GROMACS .gro file of C-alpha atoms in nm:
model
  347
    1UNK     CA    1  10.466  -7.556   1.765
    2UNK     CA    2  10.662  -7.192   1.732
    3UNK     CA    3  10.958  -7.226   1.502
    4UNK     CA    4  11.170  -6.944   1.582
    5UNK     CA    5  11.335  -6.663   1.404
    6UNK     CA    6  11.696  -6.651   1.330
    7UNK     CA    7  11.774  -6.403   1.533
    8UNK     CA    8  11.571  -6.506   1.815
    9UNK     CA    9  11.753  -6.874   1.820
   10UNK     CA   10  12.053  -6.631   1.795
   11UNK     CA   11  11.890  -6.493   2.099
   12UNK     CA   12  11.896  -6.821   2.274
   13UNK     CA   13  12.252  -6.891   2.188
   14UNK     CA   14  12.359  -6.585   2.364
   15UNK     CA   15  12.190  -6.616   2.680
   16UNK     CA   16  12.361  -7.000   2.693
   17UNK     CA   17  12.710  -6.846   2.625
   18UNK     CA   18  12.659  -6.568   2.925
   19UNK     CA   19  12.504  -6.876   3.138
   20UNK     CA   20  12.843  -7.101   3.055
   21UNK     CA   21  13.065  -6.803   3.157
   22UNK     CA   22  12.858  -6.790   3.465
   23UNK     CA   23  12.905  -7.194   3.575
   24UNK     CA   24  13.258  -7.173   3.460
   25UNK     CA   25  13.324  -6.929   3.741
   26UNK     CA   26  13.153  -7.165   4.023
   27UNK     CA   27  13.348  -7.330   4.270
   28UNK     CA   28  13.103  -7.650   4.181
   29UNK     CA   29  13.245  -7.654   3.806
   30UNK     CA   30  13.622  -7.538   3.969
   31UNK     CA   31  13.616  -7.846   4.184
   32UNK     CA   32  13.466  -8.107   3.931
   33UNK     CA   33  13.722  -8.133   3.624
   34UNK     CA   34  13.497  -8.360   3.408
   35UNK     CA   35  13.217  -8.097   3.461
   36UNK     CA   36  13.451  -7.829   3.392
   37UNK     CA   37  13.600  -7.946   3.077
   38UNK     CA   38  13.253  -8.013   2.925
   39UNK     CA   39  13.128  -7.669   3.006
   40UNK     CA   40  13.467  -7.500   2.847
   41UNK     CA   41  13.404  -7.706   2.560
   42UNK     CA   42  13.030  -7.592   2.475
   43UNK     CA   43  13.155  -7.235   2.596
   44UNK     CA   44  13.409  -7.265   2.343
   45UNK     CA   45  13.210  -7.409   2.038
   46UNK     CA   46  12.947  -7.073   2.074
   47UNK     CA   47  13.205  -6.802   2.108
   48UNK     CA   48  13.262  -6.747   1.761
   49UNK     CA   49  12.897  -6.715   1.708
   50UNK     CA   50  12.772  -6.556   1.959
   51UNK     CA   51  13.105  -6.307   1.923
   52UNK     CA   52  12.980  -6.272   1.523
   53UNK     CA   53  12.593  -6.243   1.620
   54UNK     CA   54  12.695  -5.928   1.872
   55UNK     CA   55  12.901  -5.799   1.594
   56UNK     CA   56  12.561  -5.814   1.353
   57UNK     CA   57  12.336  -5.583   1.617
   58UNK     CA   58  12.612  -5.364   1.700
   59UNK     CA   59  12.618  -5.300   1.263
   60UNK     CA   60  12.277  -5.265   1.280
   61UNK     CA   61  12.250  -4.970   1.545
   62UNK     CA   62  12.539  -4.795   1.350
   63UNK     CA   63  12.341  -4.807   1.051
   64UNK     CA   64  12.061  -4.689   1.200
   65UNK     CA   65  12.257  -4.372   1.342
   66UNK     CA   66  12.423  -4.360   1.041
   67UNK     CA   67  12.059  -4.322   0.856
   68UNK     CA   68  11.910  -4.102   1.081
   69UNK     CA   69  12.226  -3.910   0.950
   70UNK     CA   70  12.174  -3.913   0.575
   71UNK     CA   71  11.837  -3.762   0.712
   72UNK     CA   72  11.939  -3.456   0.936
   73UNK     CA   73  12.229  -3.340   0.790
   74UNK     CA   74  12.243  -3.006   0.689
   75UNK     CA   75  12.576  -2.983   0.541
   76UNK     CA   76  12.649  -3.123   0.236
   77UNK     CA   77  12.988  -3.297   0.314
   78UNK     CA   78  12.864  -3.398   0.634
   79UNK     CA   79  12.580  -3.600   0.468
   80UNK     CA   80  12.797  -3.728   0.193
   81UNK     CA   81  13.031  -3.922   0.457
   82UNK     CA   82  12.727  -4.037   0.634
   83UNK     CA   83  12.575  -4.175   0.346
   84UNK     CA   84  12.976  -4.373   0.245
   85UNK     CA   85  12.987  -4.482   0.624
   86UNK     CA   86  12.558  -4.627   0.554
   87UNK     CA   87  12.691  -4.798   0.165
   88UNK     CA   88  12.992  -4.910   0.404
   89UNK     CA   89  12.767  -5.130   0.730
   90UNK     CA   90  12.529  -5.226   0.480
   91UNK     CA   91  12.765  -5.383   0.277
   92UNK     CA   92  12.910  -5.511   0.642
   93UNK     CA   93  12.603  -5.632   0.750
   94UNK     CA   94  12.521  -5.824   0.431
   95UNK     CA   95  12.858  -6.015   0.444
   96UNK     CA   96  12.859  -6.115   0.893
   97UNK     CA   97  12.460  -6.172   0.793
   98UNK     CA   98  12.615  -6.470   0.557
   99UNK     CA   99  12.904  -6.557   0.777
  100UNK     CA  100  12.637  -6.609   1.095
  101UNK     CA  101  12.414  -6.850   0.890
  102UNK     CA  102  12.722  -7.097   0.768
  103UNK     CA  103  12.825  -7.102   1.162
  104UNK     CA  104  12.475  -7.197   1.219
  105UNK     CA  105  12.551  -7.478   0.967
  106UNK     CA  106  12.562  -7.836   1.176
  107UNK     CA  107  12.892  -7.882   1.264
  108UNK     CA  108  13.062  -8.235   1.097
  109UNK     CA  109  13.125  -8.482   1.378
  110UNK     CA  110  13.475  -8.588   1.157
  111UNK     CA  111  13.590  -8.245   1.132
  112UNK     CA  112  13.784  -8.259   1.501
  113UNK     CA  113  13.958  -8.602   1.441
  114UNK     CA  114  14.273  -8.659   1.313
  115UNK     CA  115  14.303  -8.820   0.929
  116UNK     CA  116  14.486  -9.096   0.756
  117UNK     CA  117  14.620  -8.916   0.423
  118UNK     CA  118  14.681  -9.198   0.155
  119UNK     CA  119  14.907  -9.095  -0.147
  120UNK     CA  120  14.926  -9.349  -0.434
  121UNK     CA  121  15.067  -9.349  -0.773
  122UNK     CA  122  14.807  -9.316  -1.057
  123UNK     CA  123  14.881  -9.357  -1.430
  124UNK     CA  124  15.185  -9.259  -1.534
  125UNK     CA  125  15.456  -9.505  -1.376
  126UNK     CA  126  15.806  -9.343  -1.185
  127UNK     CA  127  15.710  -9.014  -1.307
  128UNK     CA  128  15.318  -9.069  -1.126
  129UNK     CA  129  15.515  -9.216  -0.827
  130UNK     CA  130  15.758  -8.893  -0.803
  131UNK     CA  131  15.494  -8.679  -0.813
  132UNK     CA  132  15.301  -8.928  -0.513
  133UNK     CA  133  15.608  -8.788  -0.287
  134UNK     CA  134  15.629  -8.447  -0.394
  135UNK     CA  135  15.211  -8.469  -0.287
  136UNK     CA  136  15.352  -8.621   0.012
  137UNK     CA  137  15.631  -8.308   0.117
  138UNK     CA  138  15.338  -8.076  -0.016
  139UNK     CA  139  15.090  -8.159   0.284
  140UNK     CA  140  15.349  -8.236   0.542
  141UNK     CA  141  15.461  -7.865   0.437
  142UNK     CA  142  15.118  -7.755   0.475
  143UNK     CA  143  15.040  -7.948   0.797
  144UNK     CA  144  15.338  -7.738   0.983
  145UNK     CA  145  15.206  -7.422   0.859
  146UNK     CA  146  14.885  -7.483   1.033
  147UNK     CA  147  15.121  -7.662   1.394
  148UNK     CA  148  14.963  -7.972   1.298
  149UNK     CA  149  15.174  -8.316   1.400
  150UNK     CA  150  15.306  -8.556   1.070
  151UNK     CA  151  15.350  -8.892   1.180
  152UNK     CA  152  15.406  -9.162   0.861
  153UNK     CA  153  15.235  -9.476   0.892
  154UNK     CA  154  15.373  -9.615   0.577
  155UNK     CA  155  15.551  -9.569   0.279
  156UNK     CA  156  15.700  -9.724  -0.037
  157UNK     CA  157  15.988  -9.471  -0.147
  158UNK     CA  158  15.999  -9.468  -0.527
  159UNK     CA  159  16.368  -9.541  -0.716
  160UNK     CA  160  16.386  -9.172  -0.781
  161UNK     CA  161  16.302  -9.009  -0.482
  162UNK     CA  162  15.938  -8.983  -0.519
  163UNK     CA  163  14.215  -8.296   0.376
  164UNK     CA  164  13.881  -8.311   0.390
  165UNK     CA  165  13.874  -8.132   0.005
  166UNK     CA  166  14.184  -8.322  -0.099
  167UNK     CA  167  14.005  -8.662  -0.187
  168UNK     CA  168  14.038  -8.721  -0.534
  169UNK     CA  169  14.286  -8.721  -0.823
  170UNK     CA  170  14.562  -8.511  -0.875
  171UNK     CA  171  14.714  -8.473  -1.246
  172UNK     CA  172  15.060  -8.347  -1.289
  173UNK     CA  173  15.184  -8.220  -1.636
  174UNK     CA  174  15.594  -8.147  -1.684
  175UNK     CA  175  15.858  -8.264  -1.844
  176UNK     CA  176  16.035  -8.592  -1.621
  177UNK     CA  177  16.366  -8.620  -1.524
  178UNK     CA  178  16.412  -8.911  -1.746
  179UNK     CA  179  16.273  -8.744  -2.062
  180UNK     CA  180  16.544  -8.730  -2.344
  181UNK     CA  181  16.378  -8.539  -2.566
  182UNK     CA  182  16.199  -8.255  -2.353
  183UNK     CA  183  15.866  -8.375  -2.422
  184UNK     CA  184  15.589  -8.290  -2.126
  185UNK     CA  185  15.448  -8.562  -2.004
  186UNK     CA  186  15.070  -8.607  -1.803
  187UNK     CA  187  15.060  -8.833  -1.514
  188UNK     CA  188  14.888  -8.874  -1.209
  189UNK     CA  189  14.825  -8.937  -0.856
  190UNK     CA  190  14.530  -9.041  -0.588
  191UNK     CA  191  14.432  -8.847  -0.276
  192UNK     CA  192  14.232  -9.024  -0.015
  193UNK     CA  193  14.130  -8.822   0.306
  194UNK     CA  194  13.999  -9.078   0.594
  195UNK     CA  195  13.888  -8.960   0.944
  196UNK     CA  196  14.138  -9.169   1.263
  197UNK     CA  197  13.838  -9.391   1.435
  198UNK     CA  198  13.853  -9.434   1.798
  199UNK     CA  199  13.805  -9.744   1.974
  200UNK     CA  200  13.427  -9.635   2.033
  201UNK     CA  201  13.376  -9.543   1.686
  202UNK     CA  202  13.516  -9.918   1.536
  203UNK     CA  203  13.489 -10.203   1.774
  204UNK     CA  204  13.717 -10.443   1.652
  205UNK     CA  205  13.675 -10.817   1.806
  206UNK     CA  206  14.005 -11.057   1.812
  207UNK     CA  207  13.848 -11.359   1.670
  208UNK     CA  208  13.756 -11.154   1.362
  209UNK     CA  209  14.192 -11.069   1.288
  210UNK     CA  210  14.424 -11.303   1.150
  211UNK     CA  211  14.788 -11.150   1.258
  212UNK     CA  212  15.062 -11.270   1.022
  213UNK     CA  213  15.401 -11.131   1.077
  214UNK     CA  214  15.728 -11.160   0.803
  215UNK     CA  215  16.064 -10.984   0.770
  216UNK     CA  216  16.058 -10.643   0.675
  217UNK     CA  217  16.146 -10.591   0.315
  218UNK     CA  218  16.277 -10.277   0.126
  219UNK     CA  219  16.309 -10.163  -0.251
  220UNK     CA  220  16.342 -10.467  -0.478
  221UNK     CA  221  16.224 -10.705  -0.240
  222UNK     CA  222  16.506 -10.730  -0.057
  223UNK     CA  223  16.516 -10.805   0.297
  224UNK     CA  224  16.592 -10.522   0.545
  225UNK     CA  225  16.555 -10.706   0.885
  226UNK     CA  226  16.639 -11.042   0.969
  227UNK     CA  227  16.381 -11.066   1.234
  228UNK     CA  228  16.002 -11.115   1.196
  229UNK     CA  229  15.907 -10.776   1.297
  230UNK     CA  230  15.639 -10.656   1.010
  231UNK     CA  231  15.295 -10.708   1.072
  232UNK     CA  232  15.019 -10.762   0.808
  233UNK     CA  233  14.616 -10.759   0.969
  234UNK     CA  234  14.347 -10.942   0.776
  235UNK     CA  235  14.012 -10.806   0.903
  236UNK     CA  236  13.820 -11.129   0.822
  237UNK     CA  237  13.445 -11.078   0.798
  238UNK     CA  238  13.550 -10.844   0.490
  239UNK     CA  239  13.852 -10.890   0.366
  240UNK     CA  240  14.051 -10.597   0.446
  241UNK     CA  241  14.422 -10.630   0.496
  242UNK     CA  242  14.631 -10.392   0.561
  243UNK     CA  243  15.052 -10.461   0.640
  244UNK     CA  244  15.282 -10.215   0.864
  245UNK     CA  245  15.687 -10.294   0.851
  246UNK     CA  246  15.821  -9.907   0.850
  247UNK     CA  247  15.904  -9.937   1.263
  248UNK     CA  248  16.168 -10.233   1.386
  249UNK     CA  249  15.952 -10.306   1.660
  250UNK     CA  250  15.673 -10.549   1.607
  251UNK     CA  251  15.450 -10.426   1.895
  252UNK     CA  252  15.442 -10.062   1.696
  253UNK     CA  253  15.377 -10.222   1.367
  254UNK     CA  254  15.113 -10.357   1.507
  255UNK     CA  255  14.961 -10.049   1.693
  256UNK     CA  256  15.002  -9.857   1.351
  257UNK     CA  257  14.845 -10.110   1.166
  258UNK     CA  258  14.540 -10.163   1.392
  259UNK     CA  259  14.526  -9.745   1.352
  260UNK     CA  260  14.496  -9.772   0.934
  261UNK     CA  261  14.248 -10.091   1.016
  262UNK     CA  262  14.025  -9.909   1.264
  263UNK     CA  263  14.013  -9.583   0.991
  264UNK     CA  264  13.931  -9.792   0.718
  265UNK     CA  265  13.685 -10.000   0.913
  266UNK     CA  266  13.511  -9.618   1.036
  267UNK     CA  267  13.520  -9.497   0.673
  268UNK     CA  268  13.337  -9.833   0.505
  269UNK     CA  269  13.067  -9.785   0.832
  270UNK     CA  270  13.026  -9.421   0.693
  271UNK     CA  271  12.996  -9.544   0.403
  272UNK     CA  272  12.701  -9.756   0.482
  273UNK     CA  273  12.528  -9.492   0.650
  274UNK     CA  274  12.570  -9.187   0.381
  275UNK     CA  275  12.555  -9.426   0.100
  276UNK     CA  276  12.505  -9.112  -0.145
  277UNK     CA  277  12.814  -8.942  -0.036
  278UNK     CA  278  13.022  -9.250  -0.012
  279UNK     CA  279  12.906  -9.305  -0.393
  280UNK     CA  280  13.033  -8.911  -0.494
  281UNK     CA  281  13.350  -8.940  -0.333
  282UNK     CA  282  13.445  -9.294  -0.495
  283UNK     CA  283  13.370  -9.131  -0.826
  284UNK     CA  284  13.585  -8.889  -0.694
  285UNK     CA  285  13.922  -9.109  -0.682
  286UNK     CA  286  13.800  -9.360  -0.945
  287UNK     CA  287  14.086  -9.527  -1.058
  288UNK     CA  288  14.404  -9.284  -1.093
  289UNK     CA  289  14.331  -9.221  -1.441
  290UNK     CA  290  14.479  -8.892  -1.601
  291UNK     CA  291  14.079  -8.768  -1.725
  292UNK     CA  292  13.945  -8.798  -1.361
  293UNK     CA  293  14.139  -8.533  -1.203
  294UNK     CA  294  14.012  -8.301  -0.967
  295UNK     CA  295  14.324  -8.079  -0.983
  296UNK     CA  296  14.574  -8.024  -1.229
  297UNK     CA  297  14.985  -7.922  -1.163
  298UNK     CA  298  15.146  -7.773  -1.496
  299UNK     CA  299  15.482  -7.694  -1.415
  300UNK     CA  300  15.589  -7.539  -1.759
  301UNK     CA  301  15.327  -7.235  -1.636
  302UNK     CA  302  15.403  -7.266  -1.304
  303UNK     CA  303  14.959  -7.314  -1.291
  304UNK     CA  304  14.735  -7.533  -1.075
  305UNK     CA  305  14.357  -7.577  -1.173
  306UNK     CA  306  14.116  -7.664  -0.885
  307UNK     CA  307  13.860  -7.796  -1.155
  308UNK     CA  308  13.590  -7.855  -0.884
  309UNK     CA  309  13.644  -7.479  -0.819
  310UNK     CA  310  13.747  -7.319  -1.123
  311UNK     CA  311  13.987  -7.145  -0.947
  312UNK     CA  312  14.339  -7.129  -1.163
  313UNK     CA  313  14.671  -6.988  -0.998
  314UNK     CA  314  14.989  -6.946  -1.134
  315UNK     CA  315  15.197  -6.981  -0.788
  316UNK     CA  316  15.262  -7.353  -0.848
  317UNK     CA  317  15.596  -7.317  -0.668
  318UNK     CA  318  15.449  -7.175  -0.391
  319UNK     CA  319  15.178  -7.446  -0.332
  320UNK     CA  320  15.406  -7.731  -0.394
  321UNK     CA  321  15.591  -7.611  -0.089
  322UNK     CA  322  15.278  -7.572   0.146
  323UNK     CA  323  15.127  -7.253   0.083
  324UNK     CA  324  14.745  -7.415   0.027
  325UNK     CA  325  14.577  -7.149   0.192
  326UNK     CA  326  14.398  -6.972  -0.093
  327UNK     CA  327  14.347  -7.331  -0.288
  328UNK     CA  328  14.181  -7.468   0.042
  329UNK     CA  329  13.974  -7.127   0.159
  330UNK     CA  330  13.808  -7.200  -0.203
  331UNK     CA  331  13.686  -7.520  -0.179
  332UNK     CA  332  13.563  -7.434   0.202
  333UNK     CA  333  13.399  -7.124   0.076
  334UNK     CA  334  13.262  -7.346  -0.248
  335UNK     CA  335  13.118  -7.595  -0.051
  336UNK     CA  336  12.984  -7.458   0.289
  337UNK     CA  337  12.815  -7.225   0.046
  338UNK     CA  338  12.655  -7.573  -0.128
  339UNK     CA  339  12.556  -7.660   0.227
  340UNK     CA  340  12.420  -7.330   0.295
  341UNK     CA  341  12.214  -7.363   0.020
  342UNK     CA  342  12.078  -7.721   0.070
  343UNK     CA  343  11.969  -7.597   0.446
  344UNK     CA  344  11.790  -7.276   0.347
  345UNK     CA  345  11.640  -7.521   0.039
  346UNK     CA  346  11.511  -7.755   0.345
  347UNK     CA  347  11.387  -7.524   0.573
   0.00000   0.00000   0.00000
């Protein structure tokens, strides 16, 4: 059996783009919408690589002219900015060369969902649960800088106000707002990431849910609705139960808890089936404690630490209000490259 080149299965790809612009343009595909949509949708998943891979030959014949340059020139100068304009593709075609293979990566079937983000409070008591909300504004900050929708499923507002990378836990170091004596304190919060499973991902059978509903309560304890209109699901063959009371409707607390149920459900089932992964990110999150941090907030040097990365900033202001772009192009970068590496390892 012939295994093919890279560029040849490049090759391939490219003929299957032009033959998906063709059908596209068919008054067969025009008519049929199902067919249609699932044409522009494997159209649209090979544009950027077949866009990059015509990119890559077009470098490739400029260097070449630009060789054939350094060659024939007579005149000094002339052969001095052909030979900058050959240092300048090769360097080009080195870097689309490495950007083609990590598009040629398989793509992660969990990457196109939505996700459940769970905040908790680690170590550290109010201060840990003040920093769980200022986590909290951080990504919803983030999310509308990318037009993504926030919706909260639940929350437990602390006394004082309180992504696929993200998983893990977060230590803050500063000095609280009910600190005396100025003294910097360390404390800590957990990150947990989990892909939204559709009802044909998690099939979820009504004799296996016990449905017990309860008046909604707020801070304290204290009762905030007089009717019975929270909703707590126990998932009985194993154990899970999760509780929804932020909506006054029932019927929604309901739908939003069978959402959390159904992720949960689709992340224990991934769990089962990528039993190595599933054991790296629980060491991941751990238990909240200070020492297992994947990142670290110091706002006395206004610095955050990716320590998976290395990568240190001093913009903490700026990342606390959103601006996660260079903290989350690093761990993308760090990891695809991992991936990269693993494939070529394999092949």
């Amino acid at each position: 059996m012939a295994v093919l080149t890279l560029s040849e299965k490049l090759d391939q790809l490219g003929a299957r783009y032009d033959e998906l612009t063709q059908q596209l343009s068919t008054p067969d595909a025009v008519s049929d919408s199902a067919r249609f949509q699932r044409l522009a949708k494997q159209h649209a998943e090979l544009e950027e690589i077949v866009a990059k891979h015509r990119e890559y030959k077009q470098i490739e014949k400029d260097l070449a002219g630009a060789r054939q340059m350094v060659l024939e020139a007579e005149d000094a100068e002339m052969k001095q900015l052909a030979h900058e304009e050959e240092k300048h593709l090769a360097a080009r075609k080195e870097a689309v060369e490495r950007e083609l293979k990590l598009l040629l990566l398989p793509k992660d079937p969990i990457d196109e969902k939505n996700v459940l983000l769970e905040i908790r409070a680690g170590t550290g008591g109010d201060e840990a649960a003040l920093f769980a909300g200022e986590l909290f504004r951080m990504y919803s900050r983030y999310a509308e800088t990318q037009g993504w929708k926030v919706e909260v499923l639940e929350s437990s507002p602390s006394s004082l106000g309180g992504l696929k990378y993200e998983s893990g836990v977060h230590r803050v170091q500063r000095v609280p707002e009910t600190e005396q004596q100025g003294r910097i304190h360390t404390s800590a919060a957990t990150v947990a990431v989990l892909p939204e499973a559709d009802e044909i991902d998690i099939k979820i059978e009504p004799k296996d849910l016990r449905i017990d509903t309860f008046c909604s309560s707020g801070p304290g304890g204290q009762s905030v609705n007089t009717t019975y209109s929270a909703v707590r699901i126990t998932h009985i063959p194993t154990g899970l139960v999760v509780s929804q009371q932020d909506e006054k409707s029932q019927i929604k607390n309901k739908s939003k808890a069978m959402r959390v149920l159904r992720a949960r459900l689709y992340e224990m089932e991934q769990e089962k089936q990528h039993a190595a992964i599933a054991a790296e990110r629980r060491g991941q999150i751990k238990t909240g404690d200070r020492s297992e941090k994947i990142r670290t907030y110091n706002f006395p040097q206004n610095r955050v630490t990716d320590h998976r990365i290395g990568l240190t900033l001093h913009q903490l202001t700026e990342v606390m209000d959103g601006k996660l772009g260079p903290l989350v192009e690093g761990l993308v970068t760090h990891y695809e490259a991992g991936r990269l590496k693993r494939e070529l390892a394999e092949a």
